[in-house]
PDB file of C-alpha atoms in Angstrom:
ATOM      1  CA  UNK R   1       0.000   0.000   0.000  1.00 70.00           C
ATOM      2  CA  UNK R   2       1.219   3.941  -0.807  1.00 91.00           C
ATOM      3  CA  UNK R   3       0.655   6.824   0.198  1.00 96.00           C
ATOM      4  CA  UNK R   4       0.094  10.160  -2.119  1.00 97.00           C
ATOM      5  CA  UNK R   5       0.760  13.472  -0.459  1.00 97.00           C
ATOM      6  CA  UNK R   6      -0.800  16.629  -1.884  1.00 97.00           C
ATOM      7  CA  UNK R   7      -0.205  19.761  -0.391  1.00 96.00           C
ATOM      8  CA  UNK R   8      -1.725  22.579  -1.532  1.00 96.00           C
ATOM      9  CA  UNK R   9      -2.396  26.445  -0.375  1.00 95.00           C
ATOM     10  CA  UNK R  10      -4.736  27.648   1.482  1.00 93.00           C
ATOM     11  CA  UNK R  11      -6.265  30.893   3.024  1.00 87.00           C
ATOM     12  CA  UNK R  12      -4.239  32.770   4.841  1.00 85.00           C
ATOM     13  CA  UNK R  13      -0.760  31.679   4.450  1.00 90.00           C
ATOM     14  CA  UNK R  14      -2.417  28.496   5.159  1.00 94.00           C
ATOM     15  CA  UNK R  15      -1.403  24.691   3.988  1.00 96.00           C
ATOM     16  CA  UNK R  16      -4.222  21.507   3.140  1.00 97.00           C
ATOM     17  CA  UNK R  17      -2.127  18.368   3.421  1.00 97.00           C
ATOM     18  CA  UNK R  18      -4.389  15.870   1.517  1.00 98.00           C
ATOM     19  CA  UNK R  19      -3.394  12.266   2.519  1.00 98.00           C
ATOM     20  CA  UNK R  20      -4.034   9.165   0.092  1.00 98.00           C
ATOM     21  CA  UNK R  21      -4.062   5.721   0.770  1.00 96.00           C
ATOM     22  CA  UNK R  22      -1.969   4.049   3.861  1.00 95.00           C
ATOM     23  CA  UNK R  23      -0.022   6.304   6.701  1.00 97.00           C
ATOM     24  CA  UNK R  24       2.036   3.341   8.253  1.00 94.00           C
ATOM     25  CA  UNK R  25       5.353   2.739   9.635  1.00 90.00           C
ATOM     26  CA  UNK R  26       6.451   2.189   5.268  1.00 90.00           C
ATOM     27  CA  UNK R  27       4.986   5.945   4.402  1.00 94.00           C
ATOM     28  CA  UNK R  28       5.583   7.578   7.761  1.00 95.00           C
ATOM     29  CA  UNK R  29       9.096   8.788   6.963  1.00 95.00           C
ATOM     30  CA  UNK R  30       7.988  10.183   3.457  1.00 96.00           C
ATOM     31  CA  UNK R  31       5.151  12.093   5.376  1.00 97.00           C
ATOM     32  CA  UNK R  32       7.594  13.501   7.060  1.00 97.00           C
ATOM     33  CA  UNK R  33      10.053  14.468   4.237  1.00 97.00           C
ATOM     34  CA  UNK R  34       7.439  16.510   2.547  1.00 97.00           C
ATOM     35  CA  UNK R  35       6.264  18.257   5.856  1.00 96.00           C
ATOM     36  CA  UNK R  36       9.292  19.455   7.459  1.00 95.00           C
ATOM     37  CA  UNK R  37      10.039  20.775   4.038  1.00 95.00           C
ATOM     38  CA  UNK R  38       6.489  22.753   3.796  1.00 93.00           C
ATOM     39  CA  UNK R  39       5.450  23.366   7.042  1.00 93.00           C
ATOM     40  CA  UNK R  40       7.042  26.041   9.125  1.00 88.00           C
ATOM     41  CA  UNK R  41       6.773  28.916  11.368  1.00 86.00           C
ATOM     42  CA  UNK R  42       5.632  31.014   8.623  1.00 91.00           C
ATOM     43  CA  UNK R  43       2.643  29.087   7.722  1.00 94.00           C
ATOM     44  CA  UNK R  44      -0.493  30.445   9.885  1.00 94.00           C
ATOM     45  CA  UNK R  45      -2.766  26.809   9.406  1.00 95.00           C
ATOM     46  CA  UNK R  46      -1.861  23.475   8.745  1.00 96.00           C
ATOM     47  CA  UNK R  47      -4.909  21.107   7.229  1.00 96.00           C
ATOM     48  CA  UNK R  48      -4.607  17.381   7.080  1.00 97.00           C
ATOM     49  CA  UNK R  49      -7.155  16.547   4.958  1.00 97.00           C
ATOM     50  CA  UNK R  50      -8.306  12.765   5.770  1.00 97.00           C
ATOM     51  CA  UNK R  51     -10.766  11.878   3.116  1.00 96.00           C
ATOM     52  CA  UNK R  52      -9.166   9.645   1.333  1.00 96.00           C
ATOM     53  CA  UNK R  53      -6.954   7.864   3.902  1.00 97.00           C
ATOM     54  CA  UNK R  54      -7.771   4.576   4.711  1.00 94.00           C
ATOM     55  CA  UNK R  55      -5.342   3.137   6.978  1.00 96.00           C
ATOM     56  CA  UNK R  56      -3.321   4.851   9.781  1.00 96.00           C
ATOM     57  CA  UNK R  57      -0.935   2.930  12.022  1.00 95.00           C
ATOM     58  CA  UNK R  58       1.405   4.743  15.558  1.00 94.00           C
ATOM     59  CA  UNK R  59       3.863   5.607  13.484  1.00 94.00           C
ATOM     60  CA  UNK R  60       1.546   7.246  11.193  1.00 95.00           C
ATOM     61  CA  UNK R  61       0.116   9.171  14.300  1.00 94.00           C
ATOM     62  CA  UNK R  62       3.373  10.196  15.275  1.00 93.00           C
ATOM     63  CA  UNK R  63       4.196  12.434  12.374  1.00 95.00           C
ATOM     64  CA  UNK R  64       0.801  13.926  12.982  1.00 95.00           C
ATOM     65  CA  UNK R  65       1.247  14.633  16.530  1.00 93.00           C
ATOM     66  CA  UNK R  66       4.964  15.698  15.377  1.00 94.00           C
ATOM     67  CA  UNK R  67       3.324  18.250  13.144  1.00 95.00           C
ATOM     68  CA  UNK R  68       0.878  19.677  16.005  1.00 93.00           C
ATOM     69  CA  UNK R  69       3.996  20.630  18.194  1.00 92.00           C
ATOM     70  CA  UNK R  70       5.372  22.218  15.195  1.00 93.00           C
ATOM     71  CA  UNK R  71       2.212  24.723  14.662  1.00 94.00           C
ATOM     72  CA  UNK R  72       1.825  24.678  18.550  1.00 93.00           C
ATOM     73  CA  UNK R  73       5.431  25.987  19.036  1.00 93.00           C
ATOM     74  CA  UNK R  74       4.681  28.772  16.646  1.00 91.00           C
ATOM     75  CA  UNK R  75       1.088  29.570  17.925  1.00 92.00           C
ATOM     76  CA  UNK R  76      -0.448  28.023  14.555  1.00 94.00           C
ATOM     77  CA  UNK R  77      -3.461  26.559  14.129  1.00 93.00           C
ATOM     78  CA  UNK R  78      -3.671  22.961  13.531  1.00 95.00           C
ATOM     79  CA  UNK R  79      -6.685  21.353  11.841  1.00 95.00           C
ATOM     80  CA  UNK R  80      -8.138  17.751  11.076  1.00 96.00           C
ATOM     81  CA  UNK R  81     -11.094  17.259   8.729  1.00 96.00           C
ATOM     82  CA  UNK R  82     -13.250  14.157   7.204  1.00 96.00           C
ATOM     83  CA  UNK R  83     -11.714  11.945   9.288  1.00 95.00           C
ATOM     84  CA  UNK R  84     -13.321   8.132   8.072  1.00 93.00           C
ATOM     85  CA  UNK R  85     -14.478   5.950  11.129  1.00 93.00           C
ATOM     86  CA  UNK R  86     -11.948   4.026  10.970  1.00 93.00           C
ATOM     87  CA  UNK R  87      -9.072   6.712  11.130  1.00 94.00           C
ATOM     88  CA  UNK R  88     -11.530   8.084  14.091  1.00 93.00           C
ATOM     89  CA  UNK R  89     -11.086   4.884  15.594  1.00 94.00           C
ATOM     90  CA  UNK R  90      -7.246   4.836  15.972  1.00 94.00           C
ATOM     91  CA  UNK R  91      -7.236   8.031  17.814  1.00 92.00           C
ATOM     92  CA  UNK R  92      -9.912   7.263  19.941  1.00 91.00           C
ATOM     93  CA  UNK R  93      -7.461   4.497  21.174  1.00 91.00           C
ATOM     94  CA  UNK R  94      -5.364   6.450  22.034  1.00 86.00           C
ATOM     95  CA  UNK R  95      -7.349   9.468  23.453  1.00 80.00           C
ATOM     96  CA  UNK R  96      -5.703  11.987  21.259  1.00 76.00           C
ATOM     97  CA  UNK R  97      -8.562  13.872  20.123  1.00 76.00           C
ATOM     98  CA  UNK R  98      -8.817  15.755  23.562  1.00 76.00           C
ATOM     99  CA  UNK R  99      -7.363  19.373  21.936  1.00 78.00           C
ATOM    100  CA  UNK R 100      -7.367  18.787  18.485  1.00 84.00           C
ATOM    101  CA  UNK R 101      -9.529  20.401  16.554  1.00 88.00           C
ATOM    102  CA  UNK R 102     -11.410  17.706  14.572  1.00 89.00           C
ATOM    103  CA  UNK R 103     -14.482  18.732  11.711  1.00 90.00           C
ATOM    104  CA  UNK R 104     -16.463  16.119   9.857  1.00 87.00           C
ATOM    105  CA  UNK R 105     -16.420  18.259   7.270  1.00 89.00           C
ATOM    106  CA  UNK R 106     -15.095  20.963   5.286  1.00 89.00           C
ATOM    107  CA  UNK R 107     -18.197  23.120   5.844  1.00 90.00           C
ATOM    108  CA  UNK R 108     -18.260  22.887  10.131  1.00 89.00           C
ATOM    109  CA  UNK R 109     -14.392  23.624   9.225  1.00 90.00           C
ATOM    110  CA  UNK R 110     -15.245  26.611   6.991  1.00 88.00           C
ATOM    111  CA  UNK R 111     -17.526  27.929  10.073  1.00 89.00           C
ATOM    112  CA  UNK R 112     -14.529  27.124  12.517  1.00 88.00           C
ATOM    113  CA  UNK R 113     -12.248  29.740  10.670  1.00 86.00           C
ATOM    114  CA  UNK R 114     -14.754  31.836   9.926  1.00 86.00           C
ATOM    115  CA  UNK R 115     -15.703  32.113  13.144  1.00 87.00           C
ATOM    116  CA  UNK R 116     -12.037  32.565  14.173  1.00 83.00           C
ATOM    117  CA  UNK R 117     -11.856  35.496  11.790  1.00 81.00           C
ATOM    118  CA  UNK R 118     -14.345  37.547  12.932  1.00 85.00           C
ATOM    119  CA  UNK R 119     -13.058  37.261  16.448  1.00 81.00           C
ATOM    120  CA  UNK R 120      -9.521  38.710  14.797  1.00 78.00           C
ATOM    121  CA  UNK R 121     -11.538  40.910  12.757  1.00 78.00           C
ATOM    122  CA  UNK R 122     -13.462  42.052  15.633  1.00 82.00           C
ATOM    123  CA  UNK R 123     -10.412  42.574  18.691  1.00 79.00           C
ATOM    124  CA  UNK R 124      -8.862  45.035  16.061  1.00 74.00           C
TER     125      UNK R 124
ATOM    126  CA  UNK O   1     -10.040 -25.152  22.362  1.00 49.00           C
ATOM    127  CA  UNK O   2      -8.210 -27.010  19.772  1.00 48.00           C
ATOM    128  CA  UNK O   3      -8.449 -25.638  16.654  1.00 45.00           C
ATOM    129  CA  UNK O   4      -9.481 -27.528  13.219  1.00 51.00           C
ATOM    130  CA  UNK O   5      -5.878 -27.524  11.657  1.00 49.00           C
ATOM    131  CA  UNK O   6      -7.590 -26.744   8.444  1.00 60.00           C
ATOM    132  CA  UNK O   7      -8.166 -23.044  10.121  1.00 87.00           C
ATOM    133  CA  UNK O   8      -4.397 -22.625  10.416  1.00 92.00           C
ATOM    134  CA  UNK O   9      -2.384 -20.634   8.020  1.00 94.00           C
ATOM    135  CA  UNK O  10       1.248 -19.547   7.878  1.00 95.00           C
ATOM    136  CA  UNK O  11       3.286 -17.111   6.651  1.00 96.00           C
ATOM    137  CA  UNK O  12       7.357 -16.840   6.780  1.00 96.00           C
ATOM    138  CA  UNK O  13       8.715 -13.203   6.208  1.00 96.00           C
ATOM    139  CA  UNK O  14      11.544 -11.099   6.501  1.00 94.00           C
ATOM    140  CA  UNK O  15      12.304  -8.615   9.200  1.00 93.00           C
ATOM    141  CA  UNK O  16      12.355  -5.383   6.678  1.00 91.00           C
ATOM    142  CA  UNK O  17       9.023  -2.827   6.576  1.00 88.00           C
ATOM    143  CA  UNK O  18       8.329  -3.593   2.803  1.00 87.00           C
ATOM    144  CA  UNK O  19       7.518  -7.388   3.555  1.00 92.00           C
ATOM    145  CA  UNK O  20       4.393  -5.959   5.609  1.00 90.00           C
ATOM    146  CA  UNK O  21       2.537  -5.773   2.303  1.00 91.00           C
ATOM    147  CA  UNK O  22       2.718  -9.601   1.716  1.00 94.00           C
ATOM    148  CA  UNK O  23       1.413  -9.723   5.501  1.00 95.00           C
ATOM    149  CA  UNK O  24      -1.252  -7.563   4.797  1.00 93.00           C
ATOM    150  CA  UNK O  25      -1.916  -9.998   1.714  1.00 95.00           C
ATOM    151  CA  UNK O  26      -1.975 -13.147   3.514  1.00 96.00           C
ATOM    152  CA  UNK O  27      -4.664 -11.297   5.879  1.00 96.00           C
ATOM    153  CA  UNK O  28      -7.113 -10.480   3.125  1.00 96.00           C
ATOM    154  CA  UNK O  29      -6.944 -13.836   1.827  1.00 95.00           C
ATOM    155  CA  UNK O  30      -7.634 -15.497   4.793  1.00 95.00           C
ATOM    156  CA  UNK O  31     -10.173 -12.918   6.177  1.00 94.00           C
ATOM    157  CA  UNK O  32     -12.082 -13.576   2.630  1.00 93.00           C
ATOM    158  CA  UNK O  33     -11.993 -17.158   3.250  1.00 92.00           C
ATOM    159  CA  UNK O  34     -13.330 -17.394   6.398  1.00 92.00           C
ATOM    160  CA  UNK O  35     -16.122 -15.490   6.593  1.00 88.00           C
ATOM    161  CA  UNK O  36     -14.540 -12.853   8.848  1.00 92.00           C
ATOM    162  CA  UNK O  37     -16.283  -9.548   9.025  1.00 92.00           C
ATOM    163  CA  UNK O  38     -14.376  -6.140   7.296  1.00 92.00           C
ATOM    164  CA  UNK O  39     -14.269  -4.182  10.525  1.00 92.00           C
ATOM    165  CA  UNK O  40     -12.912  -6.928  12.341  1.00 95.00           C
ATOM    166  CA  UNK O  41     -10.552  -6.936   9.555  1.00 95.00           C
ATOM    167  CA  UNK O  42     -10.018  -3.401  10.184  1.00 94.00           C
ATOM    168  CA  UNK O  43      -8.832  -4.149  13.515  1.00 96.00           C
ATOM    169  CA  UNK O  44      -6.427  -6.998  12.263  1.00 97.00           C
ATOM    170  CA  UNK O  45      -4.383  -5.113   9.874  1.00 96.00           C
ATOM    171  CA  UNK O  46      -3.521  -2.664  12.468  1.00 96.00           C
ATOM    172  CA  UNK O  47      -2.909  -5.604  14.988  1.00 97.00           C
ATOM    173  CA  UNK O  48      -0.366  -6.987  12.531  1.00 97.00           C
ATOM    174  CA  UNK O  49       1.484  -3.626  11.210  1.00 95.00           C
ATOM    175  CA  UNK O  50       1.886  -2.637  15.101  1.00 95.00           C
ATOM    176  CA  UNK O  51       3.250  -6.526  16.205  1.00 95.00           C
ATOM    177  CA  UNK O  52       5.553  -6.452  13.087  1.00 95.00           C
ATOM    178  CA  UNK O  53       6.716  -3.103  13.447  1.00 92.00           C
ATOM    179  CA  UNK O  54       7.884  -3.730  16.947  1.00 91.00           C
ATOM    180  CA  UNK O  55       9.638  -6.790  16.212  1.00 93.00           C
ATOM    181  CA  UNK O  56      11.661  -4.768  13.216  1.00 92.00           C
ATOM    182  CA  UNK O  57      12.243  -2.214  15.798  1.00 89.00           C
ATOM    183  CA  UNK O  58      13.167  -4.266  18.564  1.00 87.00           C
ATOM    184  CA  UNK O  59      13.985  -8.283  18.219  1.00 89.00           C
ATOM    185  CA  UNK O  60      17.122  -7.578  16.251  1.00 89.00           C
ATOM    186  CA  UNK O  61      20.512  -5.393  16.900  1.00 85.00           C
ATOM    187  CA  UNK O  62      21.817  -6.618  14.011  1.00 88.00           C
ATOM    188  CA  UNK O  63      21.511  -5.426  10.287  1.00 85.00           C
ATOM    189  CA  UNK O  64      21.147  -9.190   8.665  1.00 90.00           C
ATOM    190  CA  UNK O  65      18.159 -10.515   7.484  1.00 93.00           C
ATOM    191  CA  UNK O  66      16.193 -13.004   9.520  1.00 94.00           C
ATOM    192  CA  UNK O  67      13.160 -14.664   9.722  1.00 95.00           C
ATOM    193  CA  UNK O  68       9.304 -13.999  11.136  1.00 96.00           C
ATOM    194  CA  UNK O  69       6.635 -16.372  11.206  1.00 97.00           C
ATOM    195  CA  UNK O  70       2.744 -15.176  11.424  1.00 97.00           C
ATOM    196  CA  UNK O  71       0.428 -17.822  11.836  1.00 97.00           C
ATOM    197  CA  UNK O  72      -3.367 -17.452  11.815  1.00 97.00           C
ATOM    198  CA  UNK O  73      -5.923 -19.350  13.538  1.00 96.00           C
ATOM    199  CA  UNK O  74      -9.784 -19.311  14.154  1.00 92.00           C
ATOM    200  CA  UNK O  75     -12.386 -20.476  15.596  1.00 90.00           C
ATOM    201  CA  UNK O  76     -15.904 -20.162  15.073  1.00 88.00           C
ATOM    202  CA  UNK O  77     -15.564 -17.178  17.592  1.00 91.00           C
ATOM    203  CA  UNK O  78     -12.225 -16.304  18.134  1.00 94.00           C
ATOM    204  CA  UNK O  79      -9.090 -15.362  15.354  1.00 95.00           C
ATOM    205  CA  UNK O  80      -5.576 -16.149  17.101  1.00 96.00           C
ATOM    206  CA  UNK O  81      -2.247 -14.264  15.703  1.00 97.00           C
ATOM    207  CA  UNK O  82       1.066 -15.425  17.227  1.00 97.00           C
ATOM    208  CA  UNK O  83       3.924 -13.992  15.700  1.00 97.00           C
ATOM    209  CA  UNK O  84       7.445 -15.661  16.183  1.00 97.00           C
ATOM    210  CA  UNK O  85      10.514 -14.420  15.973  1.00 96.00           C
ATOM    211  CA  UNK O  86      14.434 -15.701  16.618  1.00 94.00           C
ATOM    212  CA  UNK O  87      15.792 -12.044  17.902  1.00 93.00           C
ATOM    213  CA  UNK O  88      16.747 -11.136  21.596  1.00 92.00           C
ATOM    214  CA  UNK O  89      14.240 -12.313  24.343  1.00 92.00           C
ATOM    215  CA  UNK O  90      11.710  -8.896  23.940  1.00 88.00           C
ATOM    216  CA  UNK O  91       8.731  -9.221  25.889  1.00 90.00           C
ATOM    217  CA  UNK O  92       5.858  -6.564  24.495  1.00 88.00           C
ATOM    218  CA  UNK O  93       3.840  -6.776  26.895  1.00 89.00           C
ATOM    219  CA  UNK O  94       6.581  -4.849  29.456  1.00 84.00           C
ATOM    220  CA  UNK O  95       8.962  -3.658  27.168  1.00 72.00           C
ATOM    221  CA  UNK O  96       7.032  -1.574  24.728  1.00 68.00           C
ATOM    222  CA  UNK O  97       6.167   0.626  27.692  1.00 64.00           C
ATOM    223  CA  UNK O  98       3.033   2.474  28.736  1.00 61.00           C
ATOM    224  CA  UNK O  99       1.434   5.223  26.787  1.00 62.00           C
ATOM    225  CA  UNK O 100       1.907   8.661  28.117  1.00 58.00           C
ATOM    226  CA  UNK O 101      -0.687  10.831  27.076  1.00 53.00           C
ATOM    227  CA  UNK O 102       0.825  13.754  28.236  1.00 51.00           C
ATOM    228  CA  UNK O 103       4.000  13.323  26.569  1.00 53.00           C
ATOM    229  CA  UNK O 104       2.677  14.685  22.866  1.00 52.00           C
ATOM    230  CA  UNK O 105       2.174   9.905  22.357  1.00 54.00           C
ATOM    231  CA  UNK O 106       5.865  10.684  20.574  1.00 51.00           C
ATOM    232  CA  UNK O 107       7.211   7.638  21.777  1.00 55.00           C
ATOM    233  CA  UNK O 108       6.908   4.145  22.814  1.00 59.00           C
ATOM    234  CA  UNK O 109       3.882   2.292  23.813  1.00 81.00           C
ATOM    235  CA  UNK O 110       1.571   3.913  21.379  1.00 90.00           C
ATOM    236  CA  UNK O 111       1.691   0.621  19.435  1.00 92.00           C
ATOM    237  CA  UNK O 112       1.012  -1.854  22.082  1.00 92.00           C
ATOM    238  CA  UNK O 113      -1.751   0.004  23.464  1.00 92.00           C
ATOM    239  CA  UNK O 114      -3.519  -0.067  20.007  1.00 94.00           C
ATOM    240  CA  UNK O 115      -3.140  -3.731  20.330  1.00 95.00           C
ATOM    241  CA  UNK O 116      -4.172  -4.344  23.547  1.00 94.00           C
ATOM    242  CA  UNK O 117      -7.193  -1.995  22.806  1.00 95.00           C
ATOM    243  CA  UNK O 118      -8.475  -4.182  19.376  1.00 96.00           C
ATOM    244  CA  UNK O 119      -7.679  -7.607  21.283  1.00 97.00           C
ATOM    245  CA  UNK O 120      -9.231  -9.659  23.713  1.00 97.00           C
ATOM    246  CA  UNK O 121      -5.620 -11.393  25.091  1.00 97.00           C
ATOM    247  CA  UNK O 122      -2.341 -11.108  24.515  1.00 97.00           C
ATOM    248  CA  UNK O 123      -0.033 -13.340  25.759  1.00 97.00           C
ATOM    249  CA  UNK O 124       4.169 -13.383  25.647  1.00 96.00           C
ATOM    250  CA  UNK O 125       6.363 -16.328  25.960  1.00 96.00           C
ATOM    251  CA  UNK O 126      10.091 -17.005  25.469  1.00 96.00           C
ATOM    252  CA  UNK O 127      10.402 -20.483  24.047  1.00 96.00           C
ATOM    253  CA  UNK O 128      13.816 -22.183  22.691  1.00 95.00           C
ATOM    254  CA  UNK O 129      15.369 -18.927  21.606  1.00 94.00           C
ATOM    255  CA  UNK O 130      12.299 -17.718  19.812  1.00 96.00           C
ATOM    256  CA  UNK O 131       9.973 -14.623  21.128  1.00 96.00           C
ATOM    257  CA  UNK O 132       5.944 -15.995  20.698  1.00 97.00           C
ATOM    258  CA  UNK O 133       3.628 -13.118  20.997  1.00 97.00           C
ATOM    259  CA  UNK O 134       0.128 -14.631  20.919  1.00 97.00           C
ATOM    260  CA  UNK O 135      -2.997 -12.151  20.082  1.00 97.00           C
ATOM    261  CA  UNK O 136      -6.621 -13.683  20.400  1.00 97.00           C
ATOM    262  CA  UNK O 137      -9.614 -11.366  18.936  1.00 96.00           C
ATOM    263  CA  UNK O 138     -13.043 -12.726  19.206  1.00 95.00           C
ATOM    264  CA  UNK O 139     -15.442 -11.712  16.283  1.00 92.00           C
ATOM    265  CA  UNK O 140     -18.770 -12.876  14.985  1.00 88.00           C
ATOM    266  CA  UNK O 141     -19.118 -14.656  11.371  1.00 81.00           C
ATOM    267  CA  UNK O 142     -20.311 -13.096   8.862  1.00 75.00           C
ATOM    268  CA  UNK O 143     -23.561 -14.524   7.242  1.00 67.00           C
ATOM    269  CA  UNK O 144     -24.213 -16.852   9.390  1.00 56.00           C
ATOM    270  CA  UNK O 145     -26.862 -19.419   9.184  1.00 55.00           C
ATOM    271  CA  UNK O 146     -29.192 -21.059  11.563  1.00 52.00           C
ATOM    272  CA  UNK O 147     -27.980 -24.165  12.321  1.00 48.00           C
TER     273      UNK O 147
END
């Protein structure tokens, strides 16, 4: 099984990360390649884009949670959307989703940051 | 239980990632022929990747090739993996560690906890050299009839 990586702009000096196929301990590494290549301080959101992933494994997970502290650290946001149920699953397991922010959906993302906007918007 | 020998399946491999996929190929065709359900199948990949990745990581200090055997079982309600490997005595069950949630799940234990959480047992024995991790999932058939 492979893994395709699309990464493509977003909003905002922000980044989708579309993930294809398996995230395992074989595509990990490449995951992580093409990340610490893209994603950086200067990028304002990162969004991994689960739609089409069907198989995630730990070592998977770690590049993920890898990616968090990275847009943590630099007071980025860090977004997961149309995760399937059995991606869900595998971080149920492991009680990760506490403080992620997880949307079924691009639209109850699209409110999220909307949402976040007008609060910016608003404080100025 | 004794199993019907008939259930049991085997599969040699080599300790390197890329032989996963002929794991993963050996667990579709035996998941397809015996009536065992996709989630639960769900659950058995990731069983599988996770047991085999810690054995790459952790049975052998060495760079040389050797050998791991995955053997599949069932029952009529029960599918048993054991996974046996020649590398230095490596109990997962204790050595994997425990997962920390608070330490960002970067490493160790992530793994076993996964399969701990989509089993029903797990057992560890050191027999003659060889490390025998045992995994028993019980499951419902598919399309079952009345009897």
């Amino acid at each position: 099984m492979s893994l395709k990586i699309a990464i493509t702009p977003e909003k905002n000096n922000g980044k989708r990360i579309s993930i294809t196929g398996s995230l395992d301990s074989n595509t990990a590494p490449e995951l992580q390649t093409r990340i610490d290549a893209e994603i950086n301080g200067s990028v304002s959101t990162t969004i991994i884009d689960f739609r089409n992933l069907d198989f995630l494994s730990s070592a998977g997970l770690r590049v993920i949670f890898k990616t968090k502290k990275v847009m943590d650290n630099c007071n980025g946001k860090f977004l997961l959307v149309n995760l399937q149920p059995q991606i869900k699953k595998v971080f149920e397991i492991i009680k990760a989703l506490d403080g992620m922010n997880v949307f079924k959906d691009q639209e109850e993302m699209d409110d999220y940051l909307t949402a976040m906007q007008n609060k910016v918007k608003e404080a100025e | 239980m004794i199993s019907r020998p008939l259930n049991r399946q085997t599969l040699i491999v080599q300790n390197k990632i890329s032989d996963r996929d002929k794991l993963h190929e050996f667990l579709i065709e035996y998941v397809e022929s015996h009536d065992i359900p996709g989630d639960t199948y769900n659950d058995l990949r990731l069983v599988i990747e996770e047991a085999f990745t810690n054995i790459i990581n952790h049975a052998y200090t060495d760079n040389k090739s050797h050998t791991v055997t995955v053997e599949l079982n069932n029952t009529e309600s029960a599918i048993v993996i054991t996974f046996t490997d020649t590398g230095i005595e490596f109990d997962p069950l204790t050595d994997c560690g425990e997962l920390d949630e608070k330490a960002d799940h970067g490493e160790g234990g992530m793994g076993m906890h996964i399969i701990k959480s989509l089993t029903d047992s797990q057992e560890y024995h050191r027999i003659n050299q060889h490390n025998v991790f045992t995994v028993t999932k019980l499951y419902t058939k598919k399309n079952r009839t009345p009897e």
